[in-house]
Amino acid sequence: EPEVTQTPSHQVTQMGQEVILRCVPISNHLYFYWYRQILGQKVEFLVSFYNNEISEKSEIFDDQFSVERPDGSNFTLKIRSTKLEDSAMYFCASGGTEVAEAFFGQGTRLTVV
Amino acid sequence: KQEVTQIPAALSVPEGENLVLNCSFTDSAIYNLQWFRQDPGKGLTSLLLIQSSQREQTSGRLNASLDKSSGRSTLYIAASQPGDSATYLCAVRPSWYSGGGADGLTFGKGTHLIIQP
């Protein structure tokens, strides 16, 4: 069964460092998303991406964040200068049809120290 | 701004019981509602998707209903098993979703379910 794949599963980084989280969406999907979940809190929407551009972003997705689809299969989230409060589980999701069902990856746990 | 609330926050029941998880949302203008399961430290597994025009969806022992006008959805789990232990999340997509994938889901905080063997 097709699935969304995220790497790495866990990343530890020093405050101020740049990190890139990677995702391989389901191959025939067209819409891609990043969400995050701070420990003990709700899953929060960050950004959606369609047709090689950002469709929507939340107020969390500030200038420190960027997304890219560098080739036909990968979708990345970059955090330029990490802060302690960026520590969270980051989920990639993709969707393919007007039914708009979202399929999520297993997440990358980012720990900023 | 859409707010999604899930009640109860936690539930512990003996194996075999039927149970109901509740989800409410403040803005009834939704495109669809999706129920997910999340195991500790893991990703989200989609369980059921209900379009705004539908009243319910069923998959195996799971049944989800939607009352859009009152802003409520329920997830019914029949004959619960220890393997059903997880956190169950409800999420809604806004009605102005145009099929272009633009709109993010708004999640509730979840119901943490424990099924005792």
Short mmCIF file of C-alpha atoms in Angstrom, two decimals:
data_model
loop_
_atom_site.label_atom_id
_atom_site.label_comp_id
_atom_site.label_asym_id
_atom_site.label_seq_id
_atom_site.Cartn_x
_atom_site.Cartn_y
_atom_site.Cartn_z
CA GLU A 1 0.00 0.00 0.00
CA PRO A 2 1.40 3.42 -0.92
CA GLU A 3 2.57 5.51 2.01
CA VAL A 4 4.18 8.82 2.85
CA THR A 5 7.78 8.37 3.96
CA GLN A 6 9.70 10.80 6.16
CA THR A 7 13.39 10.98 7.02
CA PRO A 8 15.02 11.14 9.46
CA SER A 9 12.76 9.71 12.13
CA HIS A 10 14.57 11.71 14.79
CA GLN A 11 16.91 14.68 14.51
CA VAL A 12 18.75 16.53 17.24
CA THR A 13 20.19 19.92 16.39
CA GLN A 14 21.80 22.83 18.14
CA MET A 15 19.88 26.07 18.48
CA GLY A 16 20.59 28.37 15.54
CA GLN A 17 21.43 25.55 13.13
CA GLU A 18 19.57 24.90 9.90
CA VAL A 19 17.65 21.66 9.49
CA ILE A 20 16.01 20.06 6.49
CA LEU A 21 13.24 17.55 6.99
CA ARG A 22 12.51 15.28 4.07
CA CYS A 23 9.38 13.62 2.81
CA VAL A 24 8.47 11.38 -0.09
CA PRO A 25 4.73 11.78 -0.73
CA ILE A 26 2.53 9.16 -2.34
CA SER A 27 3.61 9.10 -5.96
CA ASN A 28 0.46 10.22 -7.78
CA HIS A 29 -0.55 12.85 -5.23
CA LEU A 30 -0.54 16.51 -6.13
CA TYR A 31 -1.01 18.30 -2.83
CA PHE A 32 1.56 18.32 -0.06
CA TYR A 33 1.46 19.56 3.49
CA TRP A 34 3.54 20.03 6.59
CA TYR A 35 2.07 19.91 10.08
CA ARG A 36 3.69 19.94 13.48
CA GLN A 37 2.76 18.65 16.92
CA ILE A 38 4.44 20.03 19.99
CA LEU A 39 4.49 17.43 22.76
CA GLY A 40 1.10 17.23 24.45
CA GLN A 41 -0.54 19.70 22.09
CA LYS A 42 -2.71 19.63 18.98
CA VAL A 43 -1.49 18.87 15.50
CA GLU A 44 -1.09 22.27 13.79
CA PHE A 45 -1.12 23.11 10.09
CA LEU A 46 2.02 24.81 8.76
CA VAL A 47 1.84 24.97 4.98
CA SER A 48 0.28 23.48 1.87
CA PHE A 49 2.00 23.18 -1.51
CA TYR A 50 0.48 22.63 -4.93
CA ASN A 51 1.72 23.06 -8.47
CA ASN A 52 5.20 23.97 -7.24
CA GLU A 53 4.12 26.82 -5.04
CA ILE A 54 2.78 27.50 -1.57
CA SER A 55 -1.03 27.49 -1.55
CA GLU A 56 -1.63 28.41 2.04
CA LYS A 57 0.42 28.92 5.17
CA SER A 58 -0.40 29.44 8.81
CA GLU A 59 0.92 32.18 11.06
CA ILE A 60 3.42 29.66 12.44
CA PHE A 61 5.10 29.42 9.02
CA ASP A 62 7.23 32.56 9.23
CA ASP A 63 10.36 33.58 7.33
CA GLN A 64 12.41 30.95 9.17
CA PHE A 65 10.54 28.22 7.32
CA SER A 66 10.64 27.28 3.67
CA VAL A 67 9.43 24.37 1.57
CA GLU A 68 10.69 22.94 -1.65
CA ARG A 69 9.99 20.16 -4.07
CA PRO A 70 13.46 19.79 -5.56
CA ASP A 71 12.59 16.89 -7.83
CA GLY A 72 9.61 14.77 -8.79
CA SER A 73 9.53 12.78 -5.59
CA ASN A 74 10.86 14.70 -2.57
CA PHE A 75 9.22 17.45 -0.54
CA THR A 76 11.31 19.24 2.07
CA LEU A 77 10.80 21.58 4.99
CA LYS A 78 13.73 23.79 5.93
CA ILE A 79 14.08 25.66 9.19
CA ARG A 80 16.83 28.24 8.77
CA SER A 81 17.82 29.02 12.34
CA THR A 82 16.23 26.65 14.81
CA LYS A 83 14.89 27.79 18.16
CA LEU A 84 14.16 25.73 21.25
CA GLU A 85 10.43 26.17 20.61
CA ASP A 86 10.77 24.48 17.21
CA SER A 87 11.16 21.18 19.04
CA ALA A 88 8.18 19.11 17.90
CA MET A 89 7.06 16.20 15.77
CA TYR A 90 6.81 17.31 12.16
CA PHE A 91 4.40 15.48 9.88
CA CYS A 92 4.31 15.49 6.12
CA ALA A 93 1.01 14.69 4.40
CA SER A 94 -0.15 14.35 0.84
CA GLY A 95 -3.48 14.23 -0.94
CA GLY A 96 -4.47 13.40 -4.45
CA THR A 97 -8.06 13.96 -5.30
CA GLU A 98 -11.08 16.17 -4.81
CA VAL A 99 -12.13 13.81 -2.03
CA ALA A 100 -9.33 15.53 -0.15
CA GLU A 101 -8.32 12.68 2.11
CA ALA A 102 -4.99 13.42 3.75
CA PHE A 103 -2.38 10.70 4.25
CA PHE A 104 0.29 11.31 6.83
CA GLY A 105 3.84 10.10 7.25
CA GLN A 106 5.28 8.70 10.47
CA GLY A 107 6.82 12.02 11.41
CA THR A 108 10.24 13.44 12.22
CA ARG A 109 10.88 14.22 15.85
CA LEU A 110 12.99 17.37 15.95
CA THR A 111 14.79 18.18 19.18
CA VAL A 112 16.54 21.54 19.43
CA VAL A 113 19.10 21.77 22.23
CA LYS B 1 -11.50 30.81 13.57
CA GLN B 2 -12.40 27.13 13.58
CA GLU B 3 -12.02 25.34 16.92
CA VAL B 4 -12.29 21.57 17.28
CA THR B 5 -12.98 20.00 20.67
CA GLN B 6 -12.90 16.32 21.54
CA ILE B 7 -14.59 14.78 24.55
CA PRO B 8 -13.61 12.90 26.59
CA ALA B 9 -9.90 13.69 26.70
CA ALA B 10 -9.23 10.18 28.00
CA LEU B 11 -11.23 6.99 28.29
CA SER B 12 -10.45 3.60 29.78
CA VAL B 13 -12.87 0.71 29.25
CA PRO B 14 -12.79 -3.09 29.47
CA GLU B 15 -12.33 -5.11 26.32
CA GLY B 16 -15.51 -5.89 24.42
CA GLU B 17 -17.39 -2.70 25.19
CA ASN B 18 -18.91 -0.48 22.54
CA LEU B 19 -17.87 3.13 22.88
CA VAL B 20 -18.44 6.57 21.45
CA LEU B 21 -15.91 9.34 20.97
CA ASN B 22 -17.18 12.87 20.43
CA CYS B 23 -15.93 15.72 18.28
CA SER B 24 -17.42 19.20 18.00
CA PHE B 25 -16.45 22.11 15.78
CA THR B 26 -17.44 25.75 16.00
CA ASP B 27 -17.81 26.61 12.30
CA SER B 28 -20.24 24.32 10.50
CA ALA B 29 -18.96 25.43 7.09
CA ILE B 30 -16.75 22.41 6.51
CA TYR B 31 -15.78 20.49 3.37
CA ASN B 32 -15.14 17.23 5.14
CA LEU B 33 -14.18 15.67 8.46
CA GLN B 34 -11.52 13.03 8.97
CA TRP B 35 -10.89 10.71 11.92
CA PHE B 36 -7.34 9.56 12.60
CA ARG B 37 -5.64 7.18 14.94
CA GLN B 38 -2.26 8.04 16.49
CA ASP B 39 -0.14 5.52 18.35
CA PRO B 40 2.45 6.86 20.85
CA GLY B 41 5.33 8.57 19.05
CA LYS B 42 3.92 7.59 15.68
CA GLY B 43 2.21 9.15 12.69
CA LEU B 44 -1.47 9.61 11.94
CA THR B 45 -3.42 6.81 10.34
CA SER B 46 -6.57 7.84 8.51
CA LEU B 47 -9.59 5.86 9.73
CA LEU B 48 -12.63 7.45 8.14
CA LEU B 49 -13.41 10.44 5.94
CA ILE B 50 -16.90 11.96 5.85
CA GLN B 51 -17.80 14.51 3.20
CA SER B 52 -20.02 17.39 4.28
CA SER B 53 -22.93 15.95 2.28
CA GLN B 54 -22.73 12.59 4.05
CA ARG B 55 -24.23 11.53 7.36
CA GLU B 56 -22.00 8.57 8.18
CA GLN B 57 -19.21 6.29 7.07
CA THR B 58 -18.38 2.77 8.17
CA SER B 59 -15.21 0.71 8.11
CA GLY B 60 -15.21 -2.62 9.90
CA ARG B 61 -15.98 -2.04 13.58
CA LEU B 62 -15.81 1.74 13.16
CA ASN B 63 -18.69 4.02 12.33
CA ALA B 64 -18.44 7.79 12.10
CA SER B 65 -21.41 10.11 11.92
CA LEU B 66 -21.60 13.76 11.01
CA ASP B 67 -24.19 16.38 11.94
CA LYS B 68 -22.80 19.41 10.17
CA SER B 69 -25.53 21.83 11.20
CA SER B 70 -24.92 21.20 14.89
CA GLY B 71 -21.16 20.99 14.46
CA ARG B 72 -20.75 17.45 15.78
CA SER B 73 -19.29 14.12 14.80
CA THR B 74 -19.07 10.85 16.68
CA LEU B 75 -16.82 7.86 16.22
CA TYR B 76 -18.41 4.62 17.33
CA ILE B 77 -16.14 1.65 18.04
CA ALA B 78 -17.89 -1.70 18.36
CA ALA B 79 -16.58 -4.62 20.41
CA SER B 80 -13.41 -2.82 21.48
CA GLN B 81 -10.10 -4.71 21.58
CA PRO B 82 -6.79 -3.96 23.34
CA GLY B 83 -5.30 -3.20 19.91
CA ASP B 84 -7.69 -0.26 19.64
CA SER B 85 -5.74 1.53 22.38
CA ALA B 86 -4.45 4.77 20.86
CA THR B 87 -5.24 8.46 20.59
CA TYR B 88 -8.10 9.26 18.23
CA LEU B 89 -8.02 12.61 16.46
CA CYS B 90 -10.77 14.47 14.66
CA ALA B 91 -9.93 17.05 11.98
CA VAL B 92 -12.01 19.30 9.73
CA ARG B 93 -11.29 20.95 6.38
CA PRO B 94 -12.93 24.31 5.64
CA SER B 95 -15.76 24.53 3.13
CA TRP B 96 -13.94 26.95 0.87
CA TYR B 97 -11.61 24.12 -0.11
CA SER B 98 -11.65 24.22 -3.86
CA GLY B 99 -10.00 20.95 -4.71
CA GLY B 100 -6.71 22.71 -5.14
CA GLY B 101 -5.31 21.27 -1.97
CA ALA B 102 -4.92 24.67 -0.44
CA ASP B 103 -6.55 24.21 2.87
CA GLY B 104 -5.10 22.80 6.03
CA LEU B 105 -6.91 20.60 8.48
CA THR B 106 -7.87 21.90 11.93
CA PHE B 107 -7.38 19.22 14.57
CA GLY B 108 -8.82 18.49 17.96
CA LYS B 109 -6.56 17.50 20.80
CA GLY B 110 -7.72 13.92 20.68
CA THR B 111 -9.20 11.27 22.92
CA HIS B 112 -6.66 8.97 24.56
CA LEU B 113 -8.30 5.54 24.61
CA ILE B 114 -7.17 2.57 26.69
CA ILE B 115 -8.85 -0.80 26.26
CA GLN B 116 -8.18 -3.05 29.25
CA PRO B 117 -7.69 -6.75 28.44
#
